PDB file of C-alpha atoms in Angstrom:
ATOM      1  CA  UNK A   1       0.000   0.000   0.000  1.00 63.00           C
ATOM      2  CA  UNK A   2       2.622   2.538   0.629  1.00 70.00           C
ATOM      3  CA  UNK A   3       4.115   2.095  -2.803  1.00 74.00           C
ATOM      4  CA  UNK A   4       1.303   2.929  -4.701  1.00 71.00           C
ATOM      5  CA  UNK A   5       0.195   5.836  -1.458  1.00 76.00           C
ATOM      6  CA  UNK A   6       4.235   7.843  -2.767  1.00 81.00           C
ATOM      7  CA  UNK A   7       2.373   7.315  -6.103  1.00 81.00           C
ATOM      8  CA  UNK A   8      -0.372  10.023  -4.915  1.00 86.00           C
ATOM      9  CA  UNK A   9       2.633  12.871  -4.276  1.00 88.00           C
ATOM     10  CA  UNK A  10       3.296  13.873  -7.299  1.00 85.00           C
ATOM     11  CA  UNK A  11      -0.411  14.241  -8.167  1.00 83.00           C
ATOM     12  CA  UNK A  12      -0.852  15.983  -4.891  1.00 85.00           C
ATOM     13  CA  UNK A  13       1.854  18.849  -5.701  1.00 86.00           C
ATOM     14  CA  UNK A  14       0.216  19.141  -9.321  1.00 81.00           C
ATOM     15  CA  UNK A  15      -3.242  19.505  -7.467  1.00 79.00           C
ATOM     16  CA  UNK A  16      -2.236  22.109  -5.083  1.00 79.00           C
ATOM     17  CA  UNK A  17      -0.705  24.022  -8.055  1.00 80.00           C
ATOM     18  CA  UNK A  18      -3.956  23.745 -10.316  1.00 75.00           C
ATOM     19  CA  UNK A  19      -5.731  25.195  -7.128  1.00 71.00           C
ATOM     20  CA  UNK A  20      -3.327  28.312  -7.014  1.00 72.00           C
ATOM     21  CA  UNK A  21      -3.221  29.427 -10.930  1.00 72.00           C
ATOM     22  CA  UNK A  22      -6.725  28.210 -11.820  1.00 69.00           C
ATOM     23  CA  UNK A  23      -8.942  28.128  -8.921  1.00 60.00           C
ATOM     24  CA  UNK A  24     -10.118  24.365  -9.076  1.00 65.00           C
ATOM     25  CA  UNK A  25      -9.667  22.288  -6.181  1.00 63.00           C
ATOM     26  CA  UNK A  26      -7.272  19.994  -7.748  1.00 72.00           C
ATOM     27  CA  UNK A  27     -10.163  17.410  -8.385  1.00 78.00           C
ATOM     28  CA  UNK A  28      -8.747  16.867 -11.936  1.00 75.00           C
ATOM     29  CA  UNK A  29      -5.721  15.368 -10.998  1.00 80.00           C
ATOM     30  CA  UNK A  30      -6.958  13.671  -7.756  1.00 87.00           C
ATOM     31  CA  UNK A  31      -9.814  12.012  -9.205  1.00 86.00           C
ATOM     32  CA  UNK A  32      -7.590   9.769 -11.569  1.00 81.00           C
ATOM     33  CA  UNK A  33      -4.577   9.090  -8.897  1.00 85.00           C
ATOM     34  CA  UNK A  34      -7.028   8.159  -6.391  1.00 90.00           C
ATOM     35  CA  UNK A  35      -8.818   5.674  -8.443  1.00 87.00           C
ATOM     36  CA  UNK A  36      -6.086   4.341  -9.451  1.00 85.00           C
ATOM     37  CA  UNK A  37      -4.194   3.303  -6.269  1.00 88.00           C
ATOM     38  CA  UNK A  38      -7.569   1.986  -5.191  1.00 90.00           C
ATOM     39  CA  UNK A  39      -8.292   0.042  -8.401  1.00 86.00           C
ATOM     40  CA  UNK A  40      -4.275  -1.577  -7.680  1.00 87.00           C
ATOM     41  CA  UNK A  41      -5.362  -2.559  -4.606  1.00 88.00           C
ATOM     42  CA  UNK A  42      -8.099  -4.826  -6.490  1.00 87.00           C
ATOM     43  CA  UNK A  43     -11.286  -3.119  -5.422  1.00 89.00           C
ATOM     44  CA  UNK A  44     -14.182  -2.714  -8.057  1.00 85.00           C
ATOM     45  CA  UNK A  45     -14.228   0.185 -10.141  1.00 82.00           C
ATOM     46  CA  UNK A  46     -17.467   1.344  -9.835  1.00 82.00           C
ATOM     47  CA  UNK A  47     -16.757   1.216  -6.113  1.00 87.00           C
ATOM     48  CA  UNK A  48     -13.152   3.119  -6.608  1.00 88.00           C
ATOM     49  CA  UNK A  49     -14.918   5.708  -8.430  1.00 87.00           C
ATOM     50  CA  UNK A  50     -16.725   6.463  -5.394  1.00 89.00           C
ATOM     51  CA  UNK A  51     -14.795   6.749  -3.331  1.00 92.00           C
ATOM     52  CA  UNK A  52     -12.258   8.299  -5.086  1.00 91.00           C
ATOM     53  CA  UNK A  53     -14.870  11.379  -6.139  1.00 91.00           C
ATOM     54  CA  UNK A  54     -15.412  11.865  -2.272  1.00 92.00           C
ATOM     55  CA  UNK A  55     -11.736  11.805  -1.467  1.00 93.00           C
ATOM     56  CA  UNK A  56     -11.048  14.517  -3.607  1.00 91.00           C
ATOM     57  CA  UNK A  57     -14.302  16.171  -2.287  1.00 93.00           C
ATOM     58  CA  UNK A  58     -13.065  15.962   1.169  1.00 93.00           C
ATOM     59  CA  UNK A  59      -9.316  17.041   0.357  1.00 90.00           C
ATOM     60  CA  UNK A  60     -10.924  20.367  -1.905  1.00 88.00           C
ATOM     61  CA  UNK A  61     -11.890  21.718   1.607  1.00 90.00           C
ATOM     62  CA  UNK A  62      -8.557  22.875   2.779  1.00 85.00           C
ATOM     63  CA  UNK A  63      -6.550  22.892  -0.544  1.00 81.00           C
ATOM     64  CA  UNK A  64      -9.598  25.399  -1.633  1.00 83.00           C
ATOM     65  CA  UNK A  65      -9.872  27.298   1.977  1.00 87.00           C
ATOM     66  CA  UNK A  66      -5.913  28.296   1.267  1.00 83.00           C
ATOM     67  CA  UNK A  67      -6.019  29.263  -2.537  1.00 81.00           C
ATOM     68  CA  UNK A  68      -9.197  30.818  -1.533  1.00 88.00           C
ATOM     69  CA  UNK A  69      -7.724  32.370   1.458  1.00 89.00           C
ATOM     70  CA  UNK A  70      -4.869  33.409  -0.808  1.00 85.00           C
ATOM     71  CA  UNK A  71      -6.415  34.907  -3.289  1.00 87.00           C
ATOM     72  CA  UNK A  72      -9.094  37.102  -0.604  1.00 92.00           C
ATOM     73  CA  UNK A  73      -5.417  38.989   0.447  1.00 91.00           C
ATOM     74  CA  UNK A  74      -5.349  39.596  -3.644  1.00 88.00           C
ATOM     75  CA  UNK A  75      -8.178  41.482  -3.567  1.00 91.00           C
ATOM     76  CA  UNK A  76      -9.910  38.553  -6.301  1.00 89.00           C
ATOM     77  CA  UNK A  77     -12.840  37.319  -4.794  1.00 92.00           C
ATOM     78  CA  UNK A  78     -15.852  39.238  -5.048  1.00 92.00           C
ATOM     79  CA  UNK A  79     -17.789  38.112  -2.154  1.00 93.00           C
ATOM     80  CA  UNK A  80     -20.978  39.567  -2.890  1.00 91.00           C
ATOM     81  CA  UNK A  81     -21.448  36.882  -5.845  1.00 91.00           C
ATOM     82  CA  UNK A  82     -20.026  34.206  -3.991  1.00 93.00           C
ATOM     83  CA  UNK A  83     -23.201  34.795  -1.319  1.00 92.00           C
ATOM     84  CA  UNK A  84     -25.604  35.045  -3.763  1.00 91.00           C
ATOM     85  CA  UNK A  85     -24.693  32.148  -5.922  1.00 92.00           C
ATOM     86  CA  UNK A  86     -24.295  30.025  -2.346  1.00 94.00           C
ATOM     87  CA  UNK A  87     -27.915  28.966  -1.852  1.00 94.00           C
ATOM     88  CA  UNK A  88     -27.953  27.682  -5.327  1.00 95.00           C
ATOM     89  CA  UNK A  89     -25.197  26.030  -5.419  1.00 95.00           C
ATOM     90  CA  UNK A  90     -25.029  23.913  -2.449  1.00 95.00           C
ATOM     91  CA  UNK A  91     -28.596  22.399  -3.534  1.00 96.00           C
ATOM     92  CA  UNK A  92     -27.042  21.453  -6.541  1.00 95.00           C
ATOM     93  CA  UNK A  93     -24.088  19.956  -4.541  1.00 94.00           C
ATOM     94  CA  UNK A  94     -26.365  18.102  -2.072  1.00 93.00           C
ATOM     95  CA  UNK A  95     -27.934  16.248  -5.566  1.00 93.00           C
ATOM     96  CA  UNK A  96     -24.476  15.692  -6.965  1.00 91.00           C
ATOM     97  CA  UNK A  97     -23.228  13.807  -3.773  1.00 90.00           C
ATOM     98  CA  UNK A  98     -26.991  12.080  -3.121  1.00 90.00           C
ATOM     99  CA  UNK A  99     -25.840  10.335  -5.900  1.00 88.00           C
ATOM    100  CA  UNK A 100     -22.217   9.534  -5.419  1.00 87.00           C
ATOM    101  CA  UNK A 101     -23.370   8.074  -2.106  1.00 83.00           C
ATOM    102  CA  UNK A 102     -26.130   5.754  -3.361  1.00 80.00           C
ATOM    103  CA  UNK A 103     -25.214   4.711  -6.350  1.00 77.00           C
ATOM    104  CA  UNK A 104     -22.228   2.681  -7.701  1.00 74.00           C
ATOM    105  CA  UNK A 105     -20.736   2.610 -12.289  1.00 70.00           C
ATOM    106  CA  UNK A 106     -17.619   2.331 -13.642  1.00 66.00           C
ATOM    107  CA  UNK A 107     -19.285   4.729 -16.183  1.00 75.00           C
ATOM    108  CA  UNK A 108     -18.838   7.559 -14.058  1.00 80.00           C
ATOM    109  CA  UNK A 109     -14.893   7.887 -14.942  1.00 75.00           C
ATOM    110  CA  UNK A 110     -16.048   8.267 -18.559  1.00 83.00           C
ATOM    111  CA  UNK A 111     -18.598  11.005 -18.229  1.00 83.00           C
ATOM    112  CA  UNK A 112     -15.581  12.865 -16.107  1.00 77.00           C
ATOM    113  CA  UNK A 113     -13.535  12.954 -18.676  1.00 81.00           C
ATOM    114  CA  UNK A 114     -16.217  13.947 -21.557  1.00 87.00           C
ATOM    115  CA  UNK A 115     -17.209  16.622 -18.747  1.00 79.00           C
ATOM    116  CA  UNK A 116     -13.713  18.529 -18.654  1.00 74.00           C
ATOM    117  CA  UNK A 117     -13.992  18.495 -22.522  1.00 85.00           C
ATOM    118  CA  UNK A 118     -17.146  19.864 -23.194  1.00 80.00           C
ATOM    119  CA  UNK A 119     -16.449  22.965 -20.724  1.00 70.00           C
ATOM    120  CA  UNK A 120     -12.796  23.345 -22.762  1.00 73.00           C
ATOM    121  CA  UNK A 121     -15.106  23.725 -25.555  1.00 76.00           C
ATOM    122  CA  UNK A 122     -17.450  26.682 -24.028  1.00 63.00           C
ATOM    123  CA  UNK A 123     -14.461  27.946 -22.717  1.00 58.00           C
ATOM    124  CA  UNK A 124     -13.409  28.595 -25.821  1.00 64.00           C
ATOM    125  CA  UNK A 125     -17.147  29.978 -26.889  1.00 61.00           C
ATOM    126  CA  UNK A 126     -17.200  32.242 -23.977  1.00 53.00           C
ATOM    127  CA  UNK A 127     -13.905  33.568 -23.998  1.00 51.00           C
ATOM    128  CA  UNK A 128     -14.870  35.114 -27.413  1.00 55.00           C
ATOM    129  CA  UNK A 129     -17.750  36.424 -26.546  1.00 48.00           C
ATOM    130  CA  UNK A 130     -17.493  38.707 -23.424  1.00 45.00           C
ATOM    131  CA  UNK A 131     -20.082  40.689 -22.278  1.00 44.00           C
ATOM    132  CA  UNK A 132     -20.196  44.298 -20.343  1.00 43.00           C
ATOM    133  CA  UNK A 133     -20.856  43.273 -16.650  1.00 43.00           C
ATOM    134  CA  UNK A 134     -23.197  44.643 -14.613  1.00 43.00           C
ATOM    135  CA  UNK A 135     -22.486  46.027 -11.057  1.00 43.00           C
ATOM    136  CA  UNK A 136     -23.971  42.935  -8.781  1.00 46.00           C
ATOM    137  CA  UNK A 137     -22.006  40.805 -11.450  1.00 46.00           C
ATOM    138  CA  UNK A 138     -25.358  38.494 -11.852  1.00 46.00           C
ATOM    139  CA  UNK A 139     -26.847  40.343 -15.112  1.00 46.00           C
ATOM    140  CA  UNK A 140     -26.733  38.896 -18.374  1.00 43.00           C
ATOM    141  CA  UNK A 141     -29.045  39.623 -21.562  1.00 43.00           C
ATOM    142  CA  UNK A 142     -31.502  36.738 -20.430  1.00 47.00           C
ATOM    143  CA  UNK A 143     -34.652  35.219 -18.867  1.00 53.00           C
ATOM    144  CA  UNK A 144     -34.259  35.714 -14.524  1.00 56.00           C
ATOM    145  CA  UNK A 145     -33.896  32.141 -14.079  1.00 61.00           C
ATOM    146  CA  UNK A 146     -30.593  31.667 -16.438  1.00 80.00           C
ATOM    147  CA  UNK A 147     -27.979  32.636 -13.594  1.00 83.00           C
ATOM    148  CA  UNK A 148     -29.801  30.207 -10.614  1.00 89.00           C
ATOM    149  CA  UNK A 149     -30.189  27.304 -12.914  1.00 91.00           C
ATOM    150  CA  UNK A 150     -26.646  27.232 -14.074  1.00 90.00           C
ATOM    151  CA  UNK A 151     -24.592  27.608 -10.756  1.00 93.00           C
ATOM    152  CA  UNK A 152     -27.332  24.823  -9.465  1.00 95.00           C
ATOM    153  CA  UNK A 153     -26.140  22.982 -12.288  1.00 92.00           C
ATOM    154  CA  UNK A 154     -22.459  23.698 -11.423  1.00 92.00           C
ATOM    155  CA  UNK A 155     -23.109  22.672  -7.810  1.00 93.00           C
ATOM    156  CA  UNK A 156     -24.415  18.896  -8.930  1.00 93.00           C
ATOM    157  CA  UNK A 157     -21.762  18.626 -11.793  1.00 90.00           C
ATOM    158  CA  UNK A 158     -19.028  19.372  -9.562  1.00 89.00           C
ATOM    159  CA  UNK A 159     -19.964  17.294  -6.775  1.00 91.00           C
ATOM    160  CA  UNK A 160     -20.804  14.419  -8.831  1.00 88.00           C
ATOM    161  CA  UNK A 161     -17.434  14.089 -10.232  1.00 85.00           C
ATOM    162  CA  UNK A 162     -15.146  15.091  -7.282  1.00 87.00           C
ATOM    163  CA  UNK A 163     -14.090  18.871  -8.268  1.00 83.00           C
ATOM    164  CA  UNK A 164     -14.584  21.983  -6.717  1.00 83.00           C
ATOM    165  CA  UNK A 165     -16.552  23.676  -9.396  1.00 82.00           C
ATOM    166  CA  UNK A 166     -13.926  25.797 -11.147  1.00 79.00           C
ATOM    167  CA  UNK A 167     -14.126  23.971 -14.429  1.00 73.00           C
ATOM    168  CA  UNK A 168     -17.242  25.707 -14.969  1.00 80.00           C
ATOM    169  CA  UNK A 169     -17.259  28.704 -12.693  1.00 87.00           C
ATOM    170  CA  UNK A 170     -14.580  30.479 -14.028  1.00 82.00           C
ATOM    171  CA  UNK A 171     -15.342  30.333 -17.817  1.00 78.00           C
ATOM    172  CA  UNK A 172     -18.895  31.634 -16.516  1.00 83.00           C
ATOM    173  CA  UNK A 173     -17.322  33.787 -14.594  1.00 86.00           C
ATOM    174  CA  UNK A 174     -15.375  34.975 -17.463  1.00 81.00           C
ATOM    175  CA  UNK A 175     -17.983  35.138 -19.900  1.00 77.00           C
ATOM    176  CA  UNK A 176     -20.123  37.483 -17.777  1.00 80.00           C
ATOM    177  CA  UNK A 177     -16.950  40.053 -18.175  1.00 80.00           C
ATOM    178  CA  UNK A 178     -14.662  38.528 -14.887  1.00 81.00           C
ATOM    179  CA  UNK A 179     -11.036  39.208 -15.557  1.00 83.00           C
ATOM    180  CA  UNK A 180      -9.375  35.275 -15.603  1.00 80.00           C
ATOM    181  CA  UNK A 181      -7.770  36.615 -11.908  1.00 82.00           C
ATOM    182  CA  UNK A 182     -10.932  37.823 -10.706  1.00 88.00           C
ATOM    183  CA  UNK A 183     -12.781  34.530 -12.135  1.00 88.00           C
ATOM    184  CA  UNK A 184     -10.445  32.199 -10.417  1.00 84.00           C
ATOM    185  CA  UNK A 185     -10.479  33.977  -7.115  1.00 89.00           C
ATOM    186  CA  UNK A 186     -14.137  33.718  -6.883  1.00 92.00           C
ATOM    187  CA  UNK A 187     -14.521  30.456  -8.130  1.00 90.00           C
ATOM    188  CA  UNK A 188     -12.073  28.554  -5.334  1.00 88.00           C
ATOM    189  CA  UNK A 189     -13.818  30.435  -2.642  1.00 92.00           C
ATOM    190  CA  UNK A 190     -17.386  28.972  -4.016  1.00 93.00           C
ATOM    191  CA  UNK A 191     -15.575  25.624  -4.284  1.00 91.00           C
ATOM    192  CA  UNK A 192     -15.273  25.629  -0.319  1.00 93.00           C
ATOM    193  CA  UNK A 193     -18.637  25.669   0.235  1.00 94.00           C
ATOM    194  CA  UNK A 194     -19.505  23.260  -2.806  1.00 94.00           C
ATOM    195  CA  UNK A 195     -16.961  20.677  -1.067  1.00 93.00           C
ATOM    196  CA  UNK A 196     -17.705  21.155   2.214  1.00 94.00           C
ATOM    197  CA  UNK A 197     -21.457  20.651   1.598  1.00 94.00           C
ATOM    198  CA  UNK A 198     -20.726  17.651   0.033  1.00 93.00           C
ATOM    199  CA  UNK A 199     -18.535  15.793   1.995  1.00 92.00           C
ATOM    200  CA  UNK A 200     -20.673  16.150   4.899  1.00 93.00           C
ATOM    201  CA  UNK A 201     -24.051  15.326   2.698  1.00 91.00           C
ATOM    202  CA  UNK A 202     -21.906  11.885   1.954  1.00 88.00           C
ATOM    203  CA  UNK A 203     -21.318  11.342   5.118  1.00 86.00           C
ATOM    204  CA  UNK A 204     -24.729  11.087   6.155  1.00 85.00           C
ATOM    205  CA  UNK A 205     -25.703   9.288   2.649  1.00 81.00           C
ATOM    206  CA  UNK A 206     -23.516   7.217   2.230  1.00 80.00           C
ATOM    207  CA  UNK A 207     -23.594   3.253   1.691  1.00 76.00           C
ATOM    208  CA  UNK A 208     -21.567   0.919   3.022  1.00 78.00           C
ATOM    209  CA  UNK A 209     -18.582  -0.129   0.729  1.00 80.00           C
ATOM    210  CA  UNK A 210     -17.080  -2.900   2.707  1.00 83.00           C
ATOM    211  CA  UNK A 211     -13.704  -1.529   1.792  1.00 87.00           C
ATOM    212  CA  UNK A 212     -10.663  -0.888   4.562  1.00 86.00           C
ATOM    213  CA  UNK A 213      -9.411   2.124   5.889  1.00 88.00           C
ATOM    214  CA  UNK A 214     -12.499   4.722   4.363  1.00 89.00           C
ATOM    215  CA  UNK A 215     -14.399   6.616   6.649  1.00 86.00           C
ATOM    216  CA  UNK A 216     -17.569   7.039   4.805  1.00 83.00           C
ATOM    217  CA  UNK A 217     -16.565   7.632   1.029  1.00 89.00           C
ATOM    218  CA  UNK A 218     -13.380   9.345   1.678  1.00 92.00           C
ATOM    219  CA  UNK A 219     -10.167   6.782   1.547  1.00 92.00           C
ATOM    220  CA  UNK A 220      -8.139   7.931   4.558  1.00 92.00           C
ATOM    221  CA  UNK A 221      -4.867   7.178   4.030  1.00 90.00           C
ATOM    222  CA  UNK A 222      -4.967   9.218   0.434  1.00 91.00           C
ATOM    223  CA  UNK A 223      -6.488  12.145   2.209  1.00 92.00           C
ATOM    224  CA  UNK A 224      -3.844  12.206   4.255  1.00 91.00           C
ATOM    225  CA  UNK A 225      -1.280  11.699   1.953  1.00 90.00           C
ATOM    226  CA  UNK A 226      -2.713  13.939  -0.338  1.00 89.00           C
ATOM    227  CA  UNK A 227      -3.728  17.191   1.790  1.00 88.00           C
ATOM    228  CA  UNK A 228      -0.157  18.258   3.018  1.00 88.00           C
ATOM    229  CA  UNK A 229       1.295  18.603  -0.635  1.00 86.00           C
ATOM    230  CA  UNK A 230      -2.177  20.568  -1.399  1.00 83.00           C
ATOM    231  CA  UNK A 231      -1.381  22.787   1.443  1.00 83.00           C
ATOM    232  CA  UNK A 232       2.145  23.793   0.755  1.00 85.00           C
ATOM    233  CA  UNK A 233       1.600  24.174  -3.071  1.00 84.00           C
ATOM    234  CA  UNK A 234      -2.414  26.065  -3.648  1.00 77.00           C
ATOM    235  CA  UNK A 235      -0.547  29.221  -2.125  1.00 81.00           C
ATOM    236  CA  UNK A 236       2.513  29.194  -4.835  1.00 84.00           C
ATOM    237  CA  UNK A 237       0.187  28.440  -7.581  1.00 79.00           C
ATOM    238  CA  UNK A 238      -1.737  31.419  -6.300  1.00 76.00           C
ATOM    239  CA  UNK A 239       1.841  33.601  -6.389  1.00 80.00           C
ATOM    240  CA  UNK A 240       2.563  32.209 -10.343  1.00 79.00           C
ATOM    241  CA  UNK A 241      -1.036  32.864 -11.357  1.00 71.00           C
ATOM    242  CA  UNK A 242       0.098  37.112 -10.212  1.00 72.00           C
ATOM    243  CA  UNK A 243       2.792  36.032 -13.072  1.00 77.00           C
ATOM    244  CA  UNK A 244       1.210  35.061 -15.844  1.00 71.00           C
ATOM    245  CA  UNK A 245      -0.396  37.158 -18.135  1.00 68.00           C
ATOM    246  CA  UNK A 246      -4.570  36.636 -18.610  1.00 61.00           C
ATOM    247  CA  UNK A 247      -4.325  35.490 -22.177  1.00 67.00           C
ATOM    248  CA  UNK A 248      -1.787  33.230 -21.318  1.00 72.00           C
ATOM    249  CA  UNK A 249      -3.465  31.689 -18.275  1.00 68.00           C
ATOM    250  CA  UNK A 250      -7.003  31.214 -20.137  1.00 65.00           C
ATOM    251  CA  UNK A 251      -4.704  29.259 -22.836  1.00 77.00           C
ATOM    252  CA  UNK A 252      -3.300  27.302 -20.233  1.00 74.00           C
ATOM    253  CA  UNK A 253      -6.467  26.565 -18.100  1.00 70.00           C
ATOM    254  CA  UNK A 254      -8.336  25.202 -21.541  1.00 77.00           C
ATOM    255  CA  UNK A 255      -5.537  22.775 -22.536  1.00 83.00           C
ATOM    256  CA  UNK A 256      -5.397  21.473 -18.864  1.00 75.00           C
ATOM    257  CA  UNK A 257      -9.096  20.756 -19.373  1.00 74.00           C
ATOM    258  CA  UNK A 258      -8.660  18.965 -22.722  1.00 85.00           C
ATOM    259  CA  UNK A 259      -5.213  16.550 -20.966  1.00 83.00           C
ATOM    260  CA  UNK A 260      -6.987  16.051 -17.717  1.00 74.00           C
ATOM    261  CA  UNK A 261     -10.341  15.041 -19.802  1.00 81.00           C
ATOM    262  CA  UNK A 262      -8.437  12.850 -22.443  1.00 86.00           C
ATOM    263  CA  UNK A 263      -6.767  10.756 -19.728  1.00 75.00           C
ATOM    264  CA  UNK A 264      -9.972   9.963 -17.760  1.00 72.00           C
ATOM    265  CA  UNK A 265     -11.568   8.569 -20.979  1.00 83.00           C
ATOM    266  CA  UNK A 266      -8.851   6.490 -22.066  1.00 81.00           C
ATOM    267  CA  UNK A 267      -8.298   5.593 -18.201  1.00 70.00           C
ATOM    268  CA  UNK A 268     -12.391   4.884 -18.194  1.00 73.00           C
ATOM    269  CA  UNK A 269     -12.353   3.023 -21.295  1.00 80.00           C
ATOM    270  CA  UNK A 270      -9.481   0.458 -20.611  1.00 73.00           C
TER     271      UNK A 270
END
């Protein structure tokens, strides 16, 4: 086990990272190692996936709280949006992880991976098509309900495949005229919540798994190989992401999408 637990630190670093410059919880990369120590270990996938989803969950807490934290001293995160979005999207994170914790398929791994892809593509979309913003940065040119149903939607995605929500938060951040900085800020302080609400939904949800060392969903002995790495790292990915230019950093953040998302098929196909 502790071979393939030294296998999760390298993964871990790149999480913390991707939670500094990009304002995800580092779900991409977790996801993936997670599963696959588990999977080693002989344990079904559709059970792996699982558990692996609410590992990550459970580790975007603190990795998230310090990029968050981080990026609050930046002056990035507009908290006014992050309150009024909350409601919304912890009711979609409360369906996302209903359903991690009561139901069990291997197909899960692939609809991750086509998940990261399709929001590379709107990326793209939305990045070339940025509105003016109004001043409670919830206005665009559409029916009342458009905003609420979305970040509900972003809650139950994110939840139900182990990230913190940035995947789609910032490019909607972005496309409702966020600066990339301003996007990511806001988007790992709404991944908090999202994670928090979830792990906690899961633990109360949660079947039985029969497998060793998990305390509800969450795989112990990842989490806490995992979360130190996350801890060090989320707050010098924050520093590089002051570095970067914003074109630069919205190239960056769609190719991660399109790698991350091309492993996870292949990984959920084979």
């Amino acid at each position: 086990m502790f071979d393939l637990l030294a296998m999760l630190i390298l993964p871990a670093i790149m999480a913390g990272l991707i939670a500094g410059l990009f304002g995800l919880g580092g779900g991409a990369v977790i996801v993936p190692a997670v599963f696959y120590v588990l999977t080693e270990q002989s344990i079904a996938p559709e059970v792996a996936i699982n558990i692996a989803v609410a590992t990550s969950l459970a580790t975007i807490v603190l990795t998230g709280a310090t990029s968050a934290l981080s990026h609050h001293r930046l002056g990035h995160v507009d908290w006014v949006l992050v309150q009024r979005w909350l409601p919304f999207l912890l009711l979609g994170a409360l369906l996302g992880s209903t359903i991690i914790a009561r139901f069990k398929t291997s197909g899960l791994i692939i609809f991750f991976g086509l998940f990261l892809w399709c929001v590379a593509v709107i990326s793209v979309v939305r990045t070339r098509a940025v509105g003016s913003p109004q001043r409670d940065g919830l206005s665009w040119a559409a029916p009342v309900w458009k905003v609420p149903v979305i970040v509900f939607l972003i809650g139950a995605v994110s939840a139900l495949v182990g990230v913190g929500g940035g995947t789609m938060s910032v490019p909607t951040l972005t496309a409702m005229g966020r600066s990339i900085h301003q996007a990511i800020g806001t988007s790992a302080a709404m991944g908090v919540a999202l994670a928090l609400a979830a792990t906690l939904w899961m633990l109360l949800t949660f079947e039985p798994t029969g497998v060793d060392n998990t305390v509800g969903l969450v795989y112990w002995p990842a989490y806490l190989t995992i979360m130190p790495c996350t801890l060090i790292f989320a707050p010098l990915g924050v520093k590089l992401s002051q570095r970067i230019s914003a074109p630069t950093l919205n190239i960056a953040f769609m190719l991660l999408l399109l790698i991350v998302g091309a492993r996870m098929i292949w990984v959920g196909i084979s």
